[in-house]
């Protein structure tokens, strides 16, 4: 199953959802503006005409109840997909998500299944500010019974969203808005990618690099820039935050002895904390240096382009941290850094990077 | 609104028997709770039997019930298995969900008791979702959301009502107004306006019944169900009733001072079971001997069910990790 | 309900000038947005000027306003400083909150614009809390919660209304019904019943006005305020109006197909600014020259304010970590 | 400020809240049943008569709006204390907590303060089951702008709840129901304990033990049992989850080279993950063995006493994990284990332990 057709991750999500919806008539869609001209950043574009408008359930602005309604239809044999334009809106539905969706199968002793997909989109840039650009995956990942995935690459995104629709568990799909723009090869046919484990997307021995979501793209840039000076790294796209399978990362760290994690969300109490502490537990004797975690600093996201200048993790910061582990000679380091600088050049800090074009 | 209708002989007896069974079961739980073998919180329904029996006996088995922390009476009325309920309260493997939830989570798909959820209001949108699924697929099932008077204070009630009416879904909101949320009176939590006004504001037709008059509840439910089954959308039933025992636990608690003995006595005099019994005796549908015999039979069932629950094994703790994921 | 009252000459001019100022400011933002120097989402209020001016000009400075994502008009009407608002939208250190929130968070304690919150419905309970504080301390301030027609779909509106009425708090819910939430029409989100019924269900008195008639809005607000200041509790104002531009951003968007050009034209013909201008011209309160002069003055203010905003420095990124904790 | 008066932590919380309310008339209380006969497990008992019933605001069962209302009064110069009988109910209010309470000071550029106290009580035992006994501190700790504390010992609890009331920030006070029963010496007068840092409650060099909330009590039992065989440990009660100050723990680990964390909540993505990964980062070269984290297994809390048999972390489990770090000889280990067993003996698994009587 290969393809040389290139589409964006946003389009890949749409194609996966559409194919899944066409194959299984029990799939129904919920969103605020589910069938409107913009159709959730285009990801549901044209669905009504293709699968029937009656399967496109317009949500009143009632996130809590409508999440409950989606759980209720899931209890009744449907496969609801509910799309939130911002992950923040799901805060209002946390009780339904963390109690009813996450625990129904457990509490009912296996009698109930909740085949629910919740798409939660993370905003960034263009002054979105403190309440439209949070990364809340660390919060959702805490609840047993949920599956939590963050697809980063187009091919994965299509296959995993199809798998999410077919999964008999509630699956939260956290999509970073800037990943939507990443372009890569995506097979045209229907296929499913299992919701398991991290995916190794670069192979090397200098260091183990683990990233989530959009940070995977920033890491890719670093990995590829490093290869120009003959340094190769094991780069993992974590993809599945829950259930968490760290085995491939364990294997890698046993080889490299060095670990850097890069979160989309806050560094403190973030995903990286779980990875680092688990890896240390298992690989203590293999580690050559202390693992490093990167993530957002400990304050809300300001709106002003002036204030976010140093807020997000980018390839340069990743390179700098990585260098404390791999200690390049000065000229290699500067060369790689310059490469990376040149790639982004003068693109403003608050708009997505057109660099991210696959094949990855 | 009310359809004029003479209840069939059998239905009357069924309603009575159902209430009597709930009463005796809840009394037995109350009595035996001191043994400390039922190791979970219990919210008993003594005094509220008519709201359970009157609604659930109007339902078909295919209709689906969603309940709250106070669910025993709903489950029994929906045709639930007393043994599975008691075993659940005892935390046993033979419980309706194998001891995982206890009294606050009674559910049993065999009788379409789909869920009981102890978070106030949390079951309401589930019932609406169930109704949406039926509506999309053209089944004429009705979904019932039981709620207490406090539930209408939760935003999720309004969000659910708005959506249910928007799509005219076959759902019946049944509000048991027992005047209290834990130890707090209604007028300390809600302004002075009828609770029915809340549903009407969303365009939903309402019925306001004496919740201790089982026939009135039954008839209103039939009306609401007819509406729902003919795609005319949701209804809201307000049932005035009263809980006799403490909010949570097996005891009377009038002594602690949140309600008056006088108020309690007024409601005790409107005992739904006795009222209906008198009614049926007067009509000659039942004799005193019938009622004694019925009680006897129920007591036998109860004794056997407690034996079953007590003698059932605990689930093995190694199974506690199972069924996190499907 | 309505108090018969002749508006004072000055008040009429004030109302007009306020609306005209809002219109010109929003148009200037719309025009200059393409420069890509206002780097944050903007939700403009063109078409909805009367709802802002009519309410806020009835307020005292001590009254407190809580707003939404669409707050420019509310801020300007409340006496806000245009320079601080534009600087905020430009993300500058001189913005009313130093660039931290941008257009979606406009707030300024100097004029008791207490908060603007972009999460739908989220500001409503804050206004109620503010009213509770005033009520406990015996101040006769009124708190205003602005909301869109979509906000009444959020449970938090109902929870807040219930509590506000329960305690008869001095709060005024102002619902600007512009018929849309983003690209979705009202009838796709709410059943066919009056929005005012929702507030009435909680026992709250309501006013339903032509939201494009600034005097009607102003008068109803005065009535509601009187009620609130004499401890008679909350009121709910429903203002029918229309947004001319796209939901978020500087452009017209009738072409994308979620609403008809015909509908738009009907509302454009009911332009609140022009309607009131004609009214005042007819009454002889204003002359054509007055209006031209006024526009000129406002344009001068706007030009200066944009200059101020553009020439102001960005906040230093090293300050981004400040003020996480008090 | 010492005292030989012994009261329970629940009583200490009540005394602190009452004294703070009496000194400052801007303190007002919100709860469901705020002034009812049981008064939130007795912690608000008699307040109405003492400070005025008008300062006791009965909450309708509307957690989201009433949290917003409390934030609104806090914006207006009051000092609201809102008490939830179960932390789960706060899930419904997450949007208000994580956006308005946590970010107002930040977004307003310091103009607004939110002096709000939210008391969130964690249930356990007597079959509470999956939706009445969750520990959600890992979730709340993720939000900058919140302070999150978990007092474990009566003296701390009184002083810290007073500090929380006086704090100009939103402070979430997560109280474990079983801590309410712990008895210890508590001064009668008004005093405040700063909301900073972990507190060292046992001193030693064999290992560094860090616990939260009720787990502090279970650890205390282990620490004291170990002292009978001549082993001393540094035991920290973490107390303050946010802002997080790990410096004292760093110092300790530099001395002991060994770390065990014990969470009240889930192990996965829990508080221990942040501690372990931070400590590893700073103390990598001092660590002799891989740190160990303990916490709840990865499934919801079942109700049945049969099912929870192995669910919670207790002193025995702590001892066993500790022993992989300190490697006692067999007879010492068995002796300590026996001591611990004997202390709890035949108290059923689902009721609080009367052992926990101070002075601690
Ligand atoms: C969201 C939420 N808030 C608070 C509680 C605590 N609680 C449990 S039962 C109950 C009373 C509910 O009253 P009502 O709905 O009238 O039902 P009743 O107990 O009277 O049958 C409350 C407040 C809860 N379980 N869930
Ligand atoms: C809780 C929540 N859900 C969804 C959104 C996305 N959203 C932003 S503005 C808006 C429309 C709100 O419509 P309305 O309240 O009528 O205000 P209007 O935009 O028409 O002024 C929506 C849905 C949000 N900000 N918050
Ligand atoms: Mg009640
Ligand atoms: Mg609108």
Short mmCIF file of N, CA, C and O in Angstrom, two decimals, chain A residues 70 73 102 108 111 195 219 240-241 277-278 324 350:
data_model
loop_
_atom_site.label_atom_id
_atom_site.label_comp_id
_atom_site.label_asym_id
_atom_site.label_seq_id
_atom_site.Cartn_x
_atom_site.Cartn_y
_atom_site.Cartn_z
N UNK A 70 -23.87 11.84 22.35
CA UNK A 70 -23.03 10.99 21.51
C UNK A 70 -22.72 9.67 22.22
O UNK A 70 -22.72 8.60 21.61
N UNK A 73 -25.84 7.56 21.93
CA UNK A 73 -26.03 6.86 20.65
C UNK A 73 -25.00 5.74 20.50
O UNK A 73 -25.31 4.71 19.90
N UNK A 102 -15.37 7.06 29.46
CA UNK A 102 -14.19 6.28 29.86
C UNK A 102 -14.56 5.05 30.68
O UNK A 102 -13.89 4.03 30.58
N UNK A 108 -19.87 -1.46 33.55
CA UNK A 108 -20.93 -2.40 33.14
C UNK A 108 -20.39 -3.81 33.04
O UNK A 108 -21.09 -4.71 32.57
N UNK A 111 -20.51 -5.08 29.52
CA UNK A 111 -21.77 -5.14 28.77
C UNK A 111 -21.89 -4.02 27.75
O UNK A 111 -22.41 -4.21 26.65
N UNK A 195 -4.15 1.34 16.49
CA UNK A 195 -3.91 2.35 17.52
C UNK A 195 -2.98 1.74 18.56
O UNK A 195 -3.38 1.37 19.66
N UNK A 219 10.86 18.13 15.12
CA UNK A 219 11.96 17.18 15.36
C UNK A 219 12.47 16.59 14.05
O UNK A 219 13.69 16.35 13.90
N UNK A 240 0.32 7.47 20.17
CA UNK A 240 -0.71 6.93 21.06
C UNK A 240 -0.32 7.21 22.51
O UNK A 240 0.63 6.64 23.03
N UNK A 241 -1.03 8.09 23.15
CA UNK A 241 -0.70 8.46 24.53
C UNK A 241 -1.33 7.50 25.52
O UNK A 241 -0.88 7.34 26.64
N UNK A 277 10.13 9.16 33.20
CA UNK A 277 10.23 8.37 34.43
C UNK A 277 10.06 6.88 34.16
O UNK A 277 10.68 6.06 34.84
N UNK A 278 9.26 6.54 33.17
CA UNK A 278 9.15 5.10 32.83
C UNK A 278 10.45 4.58 32.23
O UNK A 278 10.88 3.46 32.54
N UNK A 324 23.25 19.19 23.90
CA UNK A 324 23.82 18.91 25.23
C UNK A 324 23.96 17.41 25.42
O UNK A 324 24.71 16.96 26.29
N UNK A 350 3.83 33.28 14.01
CA UNK A 350 2.47 32.88 14.35
C UNK A 350 1.69 32.31 13.17
O UNK A 350 0.47 32.25 13.19
#
